[in-house]
PDB file of C-alpha atoms and ligand atoms in Angstrom:
ATOM      1  CA  MET A 868      -6.923  33.529 103.565  1.00  0.00           C
ATOM      2  CA  LEU A 869      -4.094  34.038 105.763  1.00  0.00           C
ATOM      3  CA  THR A 870      -2.003  37.480 106.155  1.00  0.00           C
ATOM      4  CA  PRO A 871       1.365  35.967 105.253  1.00  0.00           C
ATOM      5  CA  VAL A 872       4.580  34.953 107.041  1.00  0.00           C
ATOM      6  CA  GLU A 873       6.793  36.876 104.913  1.00  0.00           C
ATOM      7  CA  GLY A 874       9.493  38.032 107.290  1.00  0.00           C
ATOM      8  CA  LYS A 875       8.420  36.675 110.372  1.00  0.00           C
ATOM      9  CA  VAL A 876      11.318  35.785 112.624  1.00  0.00           C
ATOM     10  CA  VAL A 877      10.552  32.329 112.961  1.00  0.00           C
ATOM     11  CA  LEU A 878      12.065  30.441 116.242  1.00  0.00           C
ATOM     12  CA  VAL A 879      11.578  26.105 115.790  1.00  0.00           C
ATOM     13  CA  THR A 880      12.831  24.152 118.563  1.00  0.00           C
ATOM     14  CA  GLY A 881      13.545  20.306 118.157  1.00  0.00           C
ATOM     15  CA  ALA A 882      13.127  21.375 114.175  1.00  0.00           C
ATOM     16  CA  SER A 883      15.766  19.049 113.014  1.00  0.00           C
ATOM     17  CA  ARG A 884      13.505  16.084 112.531  1.00  0.00           C
ATOM     18  CA  GLY A 885       9.263  15.384 113.387  1.00  0.00           C
ATOM     19  CA  ILE A 886       6.809  17.402 113.782  1.00  0.00           C
ATOM     20  CA  GLY A 887       9.494  21.253 113.993  1.00  0.00           C
ATOM     21  CA  LYS A 888      11.221  19.911 110.986  1.00  0.00           C
ATOM     22  CA  GLY A 889       7.406  20.132 109.766  1.00  0.00           C
ATOM     23  CA  ILE A 890       6.910  23.401 111.264  1.00  0.00           C
ATOM     24  CA  ALA A 891       9.705  24.429 109.775  1.00  0.00           C
ATOM     25  CA  ARG A 892       9.516  23.556 106.396  1.00  0.00           C
ATOM     26  CA  ALA A 893       5.789  25.074 107.229  1.00  0.00           C
ATOM     27  CA  PHE A 894       7.184  28.418 107.920  1.00  0.00           C
ATOM     28  CA  ALA A 895      10.508  28.688 105.495  1.00  0.00           C
ATOM     29  CA  HIS A 896       7.381  27.971 102.661  1.00  0.00           C
ATOM     30  CA  ARG A 897       5.871  30.943 102.728  1.00  0.00           C
ATOM     31  CA  GLY A 898       9.044  32.900 103.777  1.00  0.00           C
ATOM     32  CA  ALA A 899       9.496  33.378 107.031  1.00  0.00           C
ATOM     33  CA  ALA A 900      12.846  33.482 108.004  1.00  0.00           C
ATOM     34  CA  VAL A 901      13.632  29.957 110.367  1.00  0.00           C
ATOM     35  CA  ALA A 902      15.951  28.998 112.887  1.00  0.00           C
ATOM     36  CA  VAL A 903      16.501  25.580 113.455  1.00  0.00           C
ATOM     37  CA  VAL A 904      16.365  24.372 116.545  1.00  0.00           C
ATOM     38  CA  SER A 905      18.230  20.912 117.636  1.00  0.00           C
ATOM     39  CA  ARG A 906      21.275  19.145 119.883  1.00  0.00           C
ATOM     40  CA  SER A 907      22.881  18.655 117.273  1.00  0.00           C
ATOM     41  CA  ILE A 908      24.165  20.144 114.952  1.00  0.00           C
ATOM     42  CA  GLU A 909      24.403  18.241 112.210  1.00  0.00           C
ATOM     43  CA  ALA A 910      20.812  17.109 111.750  1.00  0.00           C
ATOM     44  CA  GLY A 911      20.306  21.191 112.187  1.00  0.00           C
ATOM     45  CA  ASP A 912      22.251  22.174 109.219  1.00  0.00           C
ATOM     46  CA  THR A 913      20.403  18.617 107.436  1.00  0.00           C
ATOM     47  CA  CYS A 914      17.230  20.733 107.400  1.00  0.00           C
ATOM     48  CA  ALA A 915      18.268  23.491 107.365  1.00  0.00           C
ATOM     49  CA  ALA A 916      20.604  23.296 104.423  1.00  0.00           C
ATOM     50  CA  GLU A 917      18.043  21.200 102.571  1.00  0.00           C
ATOM     51  CA  LEU A 918      15.305  25.186 102.991  1.00  0.00           C
ATOM     52  CA  ARG A 919      17.709  26.336 101.898  1.00  0.00           C
ATOM     53  CA  ALA A 920      17.835  24.089  98.817  1.00  0.00           C
ATOM     54  CA  ASP A 921      13.778  25.889  98.563  1.00  0.00           C
ATOM     55  CA  GLY A 922      14.624  29.017  98.021  1.00  0.00           C
ATOM     56  CA  ALA A 923      14.256  29.740 101.705  1.00  0.00           C
ATOM     57  CA  ASN A 924      16.191  31.673 104.594  1.00  0.00           C
ATOM     58  CA  ALA A 925      16.760  29.476 106.896  1.00  0.00           C
ATOM     59  CA  GLU A 926      19.599  28.318 109.389  1.00  0.00           C
ATOM     60  CA  ALA A 927      20.488  25.695 111.696  1.00  0.00           C
ATOM     61  CA  PHE A 928      21.530  26.461 115.563  1.00  0.00           C
ATOM     62  CA  ALA A 929      22.617  24.230 118.300  1.00  0.00           C
ATOM     63  CA  ALA A 930      20.829  25.158 122.212  1.00  0.00           C
ATOM     64  CA  ASP A 931      20.163  22.513 124.716  1.00  0.00           C
ATOM     65  CA  VAL A 932      16.151  23.572 125.814  1.00  0.00           C
ATOM     66  CA  THR A 933      17.450  21.837 129.229  1.00  0.00           C
ATOM     67  CA  GLU A 934      19.937  24.995 130.243  1.00  0.00           C
ATOM     68  CA  ALA A 935      18.668  28.846 131.037  1.00  0.00           C
ATOM     69  CA  ALA A 936      22.523  29.313 129.926  1.00  0.00           C
ATOM     70  CA  SER A 937      22.423  27.285 126.918  1.00  0.00           C
ATOM     71  CA  MET A 938      18.722  29.339 125.595  1.00  0.00           C
ATOM     72  CA  ASN A 939      19.725  32.651 126.401  1.00  0.00           C
ATOM     73  CA  GLN A 940      22.584  32.435 124.177  1.00  0.00           C
ATOM     74  CA  LEU A 941      20.905  30.919 121.380  1.00  0.00           C
ATOM     75  CA  ALA A 942      18.313  33.646 121.498  1.00  0.00           C
ATOM     76  CA  GLU A 943      20.912  36.297 120.727  1.00  0.00           C
ATOM     77  CA  ARG A 944      22.790  34.511 118.362  1.00  0.00           C
ATOM     78  CA  VAL A 945      19.201  34.321 116.539  1.00  0.00           C
ATOM     79  CA  ALA A 946      18.034  37.361 117.263  1.00  0.00           C
ATOM     80  CA  ALA A 947      22.250  38.976 115.890  1.00  0.00           C
ATOM     81  CA  ARG A 948      21.332  37.202 112.802  1.00  0.00           C
ATOM     82  CA  PHE A 949      17.765  38.074 111.878  1.00  0.00           C
ATOM     83  CA  GLY A 950      16.893  41.217 113.501  1.00  0.00           C
ATOM     84  CA  GLY A 951      15.064  40.126 116.080  1.00  0.00           C
ATOM     85  CA  ILE A 952      12.353  37.183 116.798  1.00  0.00           C
ATOM     86  CA  ASP A 953       8.753  37.605 116.685  1.00  0.00           C
ATOM     87  CA  ILE A 954       7.766  33.687 116.631  1.00  0.00           C
ATOM     88  CA  VAL A 955       8.059  30.809 118.826  1.00  0.00           C
ATOM     89  CA  CYS A 956       7.409  27.491 118.762  1.00  0.00           C
ATOM     90  CA  ALA A 957       8.260  25.796 121.135  1.00  0.00           C
ATOM     91  CA  ASN A 958       8.891  22.068 119.892  1.00  0.00           C
ATOM     92  CA  ALA A 959      11.438  19.780 121.132  1.00  0.00           C
ATOM     93  CA  GLY A 960      10.257  16.680 122.876  1.00  0.00           C
ATOM     94  CA  ILE A 961      11.553  13.737 124.066  1.00  0.00           C
ATOM     95  CA  PHE A 962       8.933  10.142 124.660  1.00  0.00           C
ATOM     96  CA  PRO A 963      10.734   7.459 126.378  1.00  0.00           C
ATOM     97  CA  ASN A 964       8.701   4.318 127.588  1.00  0.00           C
ATOM     98  CA  VAL A 965       8.902   3.339 131.594  1.00  0.00           C
ATOM     99  CA  SER A 966       7.325   0.919 134.131  1.00  0.00           C
ATOM    100  CA  LEU A 967       6.194   3.103 137.300  1.00  0.00           C
ATOM    101  CA  GLU A 968       7.836   0.621 138.143  1.00  0.00           C
ATOM    102  CA  ALA A 969      11.566   1.301 136.512  1.00  0.00           C
ATOM    103  CA  MET A 970      10.881   4.021 136.837  1.00  0.00           C
ATOM    104  CA  THR A 971      13.776   6.637 138.238  1.00  0.00           C
ATOM    105  CA  GLY A 972      14.031  10.053 139.361  1.00  0.00           C
ATOM    106  CA  GLU A 973      16.476  10.904 136.779  1.00  0.00           C
ATOM    107  CA  ASP A 974      14.259   9.397 134.148  1.00  0.00           C
ATOM    108  CA  TRP A 975      11.278  11.805 135.740  1.00  0.00           C
ATOM    109  CA  ASP A 976      13.651  14.552 135.361  1.00  0.00           C
ATOM    110  CA  LEU A 977      14.365  14.859 132.184  1.00  0.00           C
ATOM    111  CA  VAL A 978      11.000  13.900 130.467  1.00  0.00           C
ATOM    112  CA  LEU A 979       9.269  17.065 132.682  1.00  0.00           C
ATOM    113  CA  ASN A 980      12.651  19.783 132.002  1.00  0.00           C
ATOM    114  CA  THR A 981      13.908  18.381 128.119  1.00  0.00           C
ATOM    115  CA  ASN A 982       9.333  18.181 128.003  1.00  0.00           C
ATOM    116  CA  ALA A 983       7.844  21.335 130.194  1.00  0.00           C
ATOM    117  CA  ARG A 984      10.916  22.829 132.195  1.00  0.00           C
ATOM    118  CA  SER A 985      12.343  23.696 128.901  1.00  0.00           C
ATOM    119  CA  ALA A 986       9.195  25.714 127.477  1.00  0.00           C
ATOM    120  CA  LEU A 987      10.210  28.300 130.092  1.00  0.00           C
ATOM    121  CA  PHE A 988      13.729  28.968 129.322  1.00  0.00           C
ATOM    122  CA  THR A 989      12.952  28.967 125.516  1.00  0.00           C
ATOM    123  CA  LEU A 990      10.251  32.105 126.626  1.00  0.00           C
ATOM    124  CA  GLN A 991      12.492  33.699 128.753  1.00  0.00           C
ATOM    125  CA  ALA A 992      15.607  33.738 126.102  1.00  0.00           C
ATOM    126  CA  CYS A 993      13.316  34.995 123.078  1.00  0.00           C
ATOM    127  CA  LEU A 994      11.314  37.227 125.263  1.00  0.00           C
ATOM    128  CA  PRO A 995      12.374  40.608 125.275  1.00  0.00           C
ATOM    129  CA  TRP A 996      12.540  40.026 121.164  1.00  0.00           C
ATOM    130  CA  LEU A 997       9.378  38.757 121.130  1.00  0.00           C
ATOM    131  CA  LYS A 998       8.153  42.425 123.744  1.00  0.00           C
ATOM    132  CA  ARG A 999       9.598  44.526 120.448  1.00  0.00           C
ATOM    133  CA  ALA A1000       7.373  41.840 117.706  1.00  0.00           C
ATOM    134  CA  MET A1001       4.758  43.767 115.770  1.00  0.00           C
ATOM    135  CA  ALA A1002       2.517  40.376 115.537  1.00  0.00           C
ATOM    136  CA  PRO A1003       4.660  38.037 118.726  1.00  0.00           C
ATOM    137  CA  ARG A1004       3.767  34.352 118.762  1.00  0.00           C
ATOM    138  CA  VAL A1005       4.331  31.084 121.241  1.00  0.00           C
ATOM    139  CA  ILE A1006       3.263  27.571 120.434  1.00  0.00           C
ATOM    140  CA  LEU A1007       3.716  24.542 122.460  1.00  0.00           C
ATOM    141  CA  THR A1008       3.650  21.436 121.719  1.00  0.00           C
ATOM    142  CA  SER A1009       2.328  19.198 123.986  1.00  0.00           C
ATOM    143  CA  SER A1010       0.331  16.149 123.250  1.00  0.00           C
ATOM    144  CA  ILE A1011      -3.088  14.554 123.895  1.00  0.00           C
ATOM    145  CA  THR A1012      -1.455  12.272 126.441  1.00  0.00           C
ATOM    146  CA  GLY A1013      -1.615  13.664 129.800  1.00  0.00           C
ATOM    147  CA  PRO A1014      -3.732  16.666 129.060  1.00  0.00           C
ATOM    148  CA  ILE A1015      -6.842  14.029 128.219  1.00  0.00           C
ATOM    149  CA  THR A1016      -6.433  10.702 127.731  1.00  0.00           C
ATOM    150  CA  GLY A1017      -3.168   9.361 128.920  1.00  0.00           C
ATOM    151  CA  TYR A1018      -0.851   5.786 128.290  1.00  0.00           C
ATOM    152  CA  ALA A1019       1.348   3.312 130.780  1.00  0.00           C
ATOM    153  CA  GLY A1020       4.874   3.451 130.786  1.00  0.00           C
ATOM    154  CA  TRP A1021       4.229   7.060 130.124  1.00  0.00           C
ATOM    155  CA  ALA A1022       3.229   8.626 133.569  1.00  0.00           C
ATOM    156  CA  HIS A1023       6.172  11.338 133.525  1.00  0.00           C
ATOM    157  CA  TYR A1024       5.545  12.334 129.978  1.00  0.00           C
ATOM    158  CA  ALA A1025       2.026  12.676 130.290  1.00  0.00           C
ATOM    159  CA  ALA A1026       3.252  14.538 133.683  1.00  0.00           C
ATOM    160  CA  SER A1027       4.862  17.241 131.621  1.00  0.00           C
ATOM    161  CA  LYS A1028       3.116  17.947 128.708  1.00  0.00           C
ATOM    162  CA  ALA A1029       0.032  18.757 130.684  1.00  0.00           C
ATOM    163  CA  ALA A1030       2.666  20.572 132.232  1.00  0.00           C
ATOM    164  CA  GLN A1031       2.589  22.016 129.211  1.00  0.00           C
ATOM    165  CA  LEU A1032      -0.632  23.452 129.860  1.00  0.00           C
ATOM    166  CA  GLY A1033      -0.756  24.800 133.190  1.00  0.00           C
ATOM    167  CA  PHE A1034       2.584  26.808 131.514  1.00  0.00           C
ATOM    168  CA  MET A1035       0.783  27.797 128.799  1.00  0.00           C
ATOM    169  CA  ARG A1036      -2.631  28.860 131.163  1.00  0.00           C
ATOM    170  CA  SER A1037      -0.307  31.747 132.804  1.00  0.00           C
ATOM    171  CA  ALA A1038       2.019  32.825 130.699  1.00  0.00           C
ATOM    172  CA  ALA A1039      -0.621  33.566 128.573  1.00  0.00           C
ATOM    173  CA  LEU A1040      -2.042  36.203 131.172  1.00  0.00           C
ATOM    174  CA  GLU A1041       2.191  37.106 132.196  1.00  0.00           C
ATOM    175  CA  LEU A1042       2.167  38.516 128.184  1.00  0.00           C
ATOM    176  CA  ALA A1043      -1.422  39.238 127.851  1.00  0.00           C
ATOM    177  CA  PRO A1044      -0.402  42.855 127.783  1.00  0.00           C
ATOM    178  CA  TYR A1045       2.471  42.692 125.533  1.00  0.00           C
ATOM    179  CA  ARG A1046       0.676  41.470 122.590  1.00  0.00           C
ATOM    180  CA  ILE A1047       2.229  38.104 123.301  1.00  0.00           C
ATOM    181  CA  THR A1048      -0.338  34.962 122.719  1.00  0.00           C
ATOM    182  CA  VAL A1049       0.480  31.851 124.028  1.00  0.00           C
ATOM    183  CA  ASN A1050      -0.936  28.651 122.233  1.00  0.00           C
ATOM    184  CA  ALA A1051      -0.863  24.731 122.201  1.00  0.00           C
ATOM    185  CA  VAL A1052      -1.301  21.626 119.708  1.00  0.00           C
ATOM    186  CA  LEU A1053      -1.644  18.560 120.696  1.00  0.00           C
ATOM    187  CA  PRO A1054      -0.962  16.544 118.597  1.00  0.00           C
ATOM    188  CA  GLY A1055      -2.026  12.629 118.962  1.00  0.00           C
ATOM    189  CA  ASN A1056      -0.373   9.691 117.291  1.00  0.00           C
ATOM    190  CA  VAL A1057       2.805  11.751 114.106  1.00  0.00           C
ATOM    191  CA  MET A1058       4.483  10.267 112.179  1.00  0.00           C
ATOM    192  CA  THR A1059       8.086  10.980 112.599  1.00  0.00           C
ATOM    193  CA  GLU A1060      11.650   9.618 113.015  1.00  0.00           C
ATOM    194  CA  GLY A1061      10.466   9.575 116.881  1.00  0.00           C
ATOM    195  CA  LEU A1062       7.541   7.882 116.580  1.00  0.00           C
ATOM    196  CA  ALA A1063       9.116   5.218 113.998  1.00  0.00           C
ATOM    197  CA  ASP A1064      11.413   4.071 117.370  1.00  0.00           C
ATOM    198  CA  LEU A1065       8.033   2.671 118.851  1.00  0.00           C
ATOM    199  CA  GLY A1066       8.006   0.093 116.841  1.00  0.00           C
ATOM    200  CA  SER A1067       5.509  -1.053 113.635  1.00  0.00           C
ATOM    201  CA  GLU A1068       3.363  -2.979 115.898  1.00  0.00           C
ATOM    202  CA  TYR A1069       2.518   0.541 118.358  1.00  0.00           C
ATOM    203  CA  LEU A1070       2.449   2.087 115.312  1.00  0.00           C
ATOM    204  CA  THR A1071      -0.170  -0.647 113.471  1.00  0.00           C
ATOM    205  CA  LYS A1072      -2.272  -0.207 116.876  1.00  0.00           C
ATOM    206  CA  MET A1073      -2.104   3.382 116.727  1.00  0.00           C
ATOM    207  CA  GLU A1074      -3.457   3.482 112.928  1.00  0.00           C
ATOM    208  CA  ALA A1075      -6.486   1.135 113.749  1.00  0.00           C
ATOM    209  CA  SER A1076      -7.502   2.872 116.585  1.00  0.00           C
ATOM    210  CA  ILE A1077      -7.416   6.878 114.661  1.00  0.00           C
ATOM    211  CA  PRO A1078     -10.529   7.546 113.397  1.00  0.00           C
ATOM    212  CA  LEU A1079      -9.814   9.294 110.768  1.00  0.00           C
ATOM    213  CA  LYS A1080      -7.647   5.845 109.771  1.00  0.00           C
ATOM    214  CA  ARG A1081      -3.756   7.042 109.353  1.00  0.00           C
ATOM    215  CA  LEU A1082      -1.638   8.116 111.573  1.00  0.00           C
ATOM    216  CA  GLY A1083      -0.933  12.293 111.537  1.00  0.00           C
ATOM    217  CA  THR A1084       1.895  14.014 109.217  1.00  0.00           C
ATOM    218  CA  VAL A1085       4.105  16.601 110.605  1.00  0.00           C
ATOM    219  CA  ASP A1086       1.966  19.050 107.684  1.00  0.00           C
ATOM    220  CA  ASP A1087      -1.243  18.359 110.011  1.00  0.00           C
ATOM    221  CA  ILE A1088       0.413  19.539 112.809  1.00  0.00           C
ATOM    222  CA  ALA A1089       1.982  22.331 110.767  1.00  0.00           C
ATOM    223  CA  TRP A1090      -1.067  23.568 109.363  1.00  0.00           C
ATOM    224  CA  ALA A1091      -2.331  24.189 113.516  1.00  0.00           C
ATOM    225  CA  VAL A1092       0.413  26.017 114.528  1.00  0.00           C
ATOM    226  CA  LEU A1093       1.048  27.852 111.645  1.00  0.00           C
ATOM    227  CA  PHE A1094      -3.409  28.809 112.320  1.00  0.00           C
ATOM    228  CA  LEU A1095      -2.058  30.396 116.307  1.00  0.00           C
ATOM    229  CA  ALA A1096       1.041  31.500 115.131  1.00  0.00           C
ATOM    230  CA  SER A1097      -0.619  34.401 112.295  1.00  0.00           C
ATOM    231  CA  GLU A1098      -2.445  37.915 112.882  1.00  0.00           C
ATOM    232  CA  GLU A1099      -6.002  36.041 112.288  1.00  0.00           C
ATOM    233  CA  ALA A1100      -5.548  35.053 115.332  1.00  0.00           C
ATOM    234  CA  SER A1101      -4.957  37.157 117.353  1.00  0.00           C
ATOM    235  CA  PHE A1102      -7.253  37.697 119.713  1.00  0.00           C
ATOM    236  CA  ILE A1103      -7.055  33.063 120.517  1.00  0.00           C
ATOM    237  CA  THR A1104      -4.754  32.944 123.717  1.00  0.00           C
ATOM    238  CA  GLY A1105      -3.663  30.365 126.244  1.00  0.00           C
ATOM    239  CA  GLN A1106      -6.095  27.859 124.179  1.00  0.00           C
ATOM    240  CA  THR A1107      -5.163  24.301 122.605  1.00  0.00           C
ATOM    241  CA  LEU A1108      -6.349  23.001 119.493  1.00  0.00           C
ATOM    242  CA  VAL A1109      -6.662  18.949 118.921  1.00  0.00           C
ATOM    243  CA  VAL A1110      -4.451  17.606 115.962  1.00  0.00           C
ATOM    244  CA  ASP A1111      -5.568  13.572 116.325  1.00  0.00           C
ATOM    245  CA  GLY A1112      -7.713  12.773 113.884  1.00  0.00           C
ATOM    246  CA  GLY A1113     -10.597  12.659 116.387  1.00  0.00           C
ATOM    247  CA  GLN A1114      -8.797   9.959 117.892  1.00  0.00           C
ATOM    248  CA  VAL A1115      -9.480  11.127 121.628  1.00  0.00           C
ATOM    249  CA  LEU A1116     -13.474  10.975 120.346  1.00  0.00           C
ATOM    250  CA  PRO A1117     -14.545   7.342 120.928  1.00  0.00           C
ATOM    251  CA  GLU A1118     -15.797   6.361 124.300  1.00  0.00           C
ATOM    252  CA  ASN A1119     -15.132   2.741 123.428  1.00  0.00           C
ATOM    253  CA  GLN A1120     -14.058   0.508 120.762  1.00  0.00           C
ATOM    254  CA  ASP A1121     -17.310  -0.235 118.833  1.00  0.00           C
ATOM    255  CA  ALA A1122     -17.372   4.142 118.744  1.00  0.00           C
ATOM    256  CA  ALA A1123     -14.979   4.315 116.329  1.00  0.00           C
TER     257      ALA A1123
HETATM  258  P1  NAP B1402      11.135  13.005 117.006  1.00  0.00           P
HETATM  259  O1  NAP B1402      11.762  12.866 115.983  1.00  0.00           O
HETATM  260  O2  NAP B1402      11.595  12.534 118.460  1.00  0.00           O
HETATM  261  O3  NAP B1402      12.063  15.034 117.187  1.00  0.00           O
HETATM  262  C1  NAP B1402      12.888  15.516 117.960  1.00  0.00           C
HETATM  263  C2  NAP B1402      13.203  16.577 118.153  1.00  0.00           C
HETATM  264  O4  NAP B1402      13.395  17.722 119.481  1.00  0.00           O
HETATM  265  C3  NAP B1402      14.704  16.830 117.676  1.00  0.00           C
HETATM  266  O5  NAP B1402      14.626  17.645 116.213  1.00  0.00           O
HETATM  267  C4  NAP B1402      15.679  16.963 118.569  1.00  0.00           C
HETATM  268  O6  NAP B1402      16.985  16.646 118.321  1.00  0.00           O
HETATM  269  C5  NAP B1402      14.959  18.006 119.300  1.00  0.00           C
HETATM  270  N1  NAP B1402      15.136  17.606 120.672  1.00  0.00           N
HETATM  271  C6  NAP B1402      15.515  16.886 121.534  1.00  0.00           C
HETATM  272  N2  NAP B1402      16.087  17.001 123.218  1.00  0.00           N
HETATM  273  C7  NAP B1402      16.430  18.510 122.478  1.00  0.00           C
HETATM  274  C8  NAP B1402      16.363  18.680 123.310  1.00  0.00           C
HETATM  275  N3  NAP B1402      17.309  19.365 125.119  1.00  0.00           N
HETATM  276  N4  NAP B1402      17.460  20.099 123.557  1.00  0.00           N
HETATM  277  C9  NAP B1402      17.091  20.247 122.021  1.00  0.00           C
HETATM  278  N5  NAP B1402      16.039  20.426 121.309  1.00  0.00           N
HETATM  279  C10 NAP B1402      15.497  18.083 121.729  1.00  0.00           C
HETATM  280  O7  NAP B1402      10.571  13.773 118.183  1.00  0.00           O
HETATM  281  P2  NAP B1402       8.326  13.627 117.300  1.00  0.00           P
HETATM  282  O8  NAP B1402       7.847  13.193 117.160  1.00  0.00           O
HETATM  283  O9  NAP B1402       8.298  14.760 116.238  1.00  0.00           O
HETATM  284  O10 NAP B1402       7.617  15.644 118.786  1.00  0.00           O
HETATM  285  C11 NAP B1402       8.336  16.848 118.539  1.00  0.00           C
HETATM  286  C12 NAP B1402       7.321  17.372 119.982  1.00  0.00           C
HETATM  287  O11 NAP B1402       5.925  16.686 119.229  1.00  0.00           O
HETATM  288  C13 NAP B1402       7.486  16.527 121.446  1.00  0.00           C
HETATM  289  O12 NAP B1402       7.684  17.581 121.767  1.00  0.00           O
HETATM  290  C14 NAP B1402       6.376  15.700 120.976  1.00  0.00           C
HETATM  291  O13 NAP B1402       6.423  15.117 122.758  1.00  0.00           O
HETATM  292  C15 NAP B1402       5.465  16.077 120.544  1.00  0.00           C
HETATM  293  N6  NAP B1402       4.905  15.144 120.292  1.00  0.00           N
HETATM  294  C16 NAP B1402       4.756  14.077 119.709  1.00  0.00           C
HETATM  295  C17 NAP B1402       4.384  13.331 118.539  1.00  0.00           C
HETATM  296  C18 NAP B1402       3.856  12.057 118.088  1.00  0.00           C
HETATM  297  O14 NAP B1402       2.910  11.547 118.326  1.00  0.00           O
HETATM  298  N7  NAP B1402       5.032  12.456 117.259  1.00  0.00           N
HETATM  299  C19 NAP B1402       2.309  13.051 119.390  1.00  0.00           C
HETATM  300  C20 NAP B1402       2.432  14.023 120.396  1.00  0.00           C
HETATM  301  C21 NAP B1402       3.209  15.051 121.427  1.00  0.00           C
HETATM  302  P3  NAP B1402      18.166  16.214 119.563  1.00  0.00           P
HETATM  303  O15 NAP B1402      17.736  15.152 119.275  1.00  0.00           O
HETATM  304  O16 NAP B1402      19.278  16.700 117.793  1.00  0.00           O
HETATM  305  O17 NAP B1402      18.598  17.651 120.247  1.00  0.00           O
END
């Protein structure tokens, strides 16, 4: 049994839907105050209202993880509303599929800025409050794609997800003197609105390639995040936790 997260303040980016919403719900249902962050305030409000309907302390905040000023304002507003920031889940991300031949500099920058540079801006913005927190935690949502596997059409995405991990290891070292741990979850294929957009053929193919023979749920990822955010994980930093139903394990199709 992990020490309860009751009373902690948790900021989750990309929390209006998908994995971020699952993470926000997991913390909210366990008594944490949750800042639901997304660009669309309507979608964030809907998510926060659902959490409040279940008795949780949650509020939506509009911010863009690609903009430092937006993230700085966000952290100020969240800390003013909830009295600090204890746990940061840098989860917002995009995964447009573009072939190498068609990929432009703009495509590359958008994905790298949204998925990787955002980790810098999110962490930087929250740092003043994390430094004062009792058990400060940062958890990044990376991916198996890039750090472990490759996928045609996702060269920029894979680069961004690998970049997050280089950032994480250096940040973990730099922030260790403040007892701030920085870790990452690496989801495999998790059923979210974003994944659904890739189409049923993709989903069927992925499901078949996962040894546990199902797509992940947002709760599967949230459990891993809850653990890395716990007081019991205080000696784990700069590490990755793969949550993929065994998808990266087979040496070939016959091994699955
Ligand atoms: P999703 O369903 O598309 O949701 C993405 C969330 O991020 C939304 O809340 C979106 O809200 C927000 N967002 C996007 N750009 C943003 C920006 N610039 N600033 C602030 N918020 C932004 O995605 P998902 O499938 O849950 O994926 C979440 C994370 O998990 C991503 O980092 C993704 O790479 C990673 N991941 C997912 C899978 C999977 O199978 N689903 C696998 C591996 C890794 P707004 O559009 O309103 O801003």
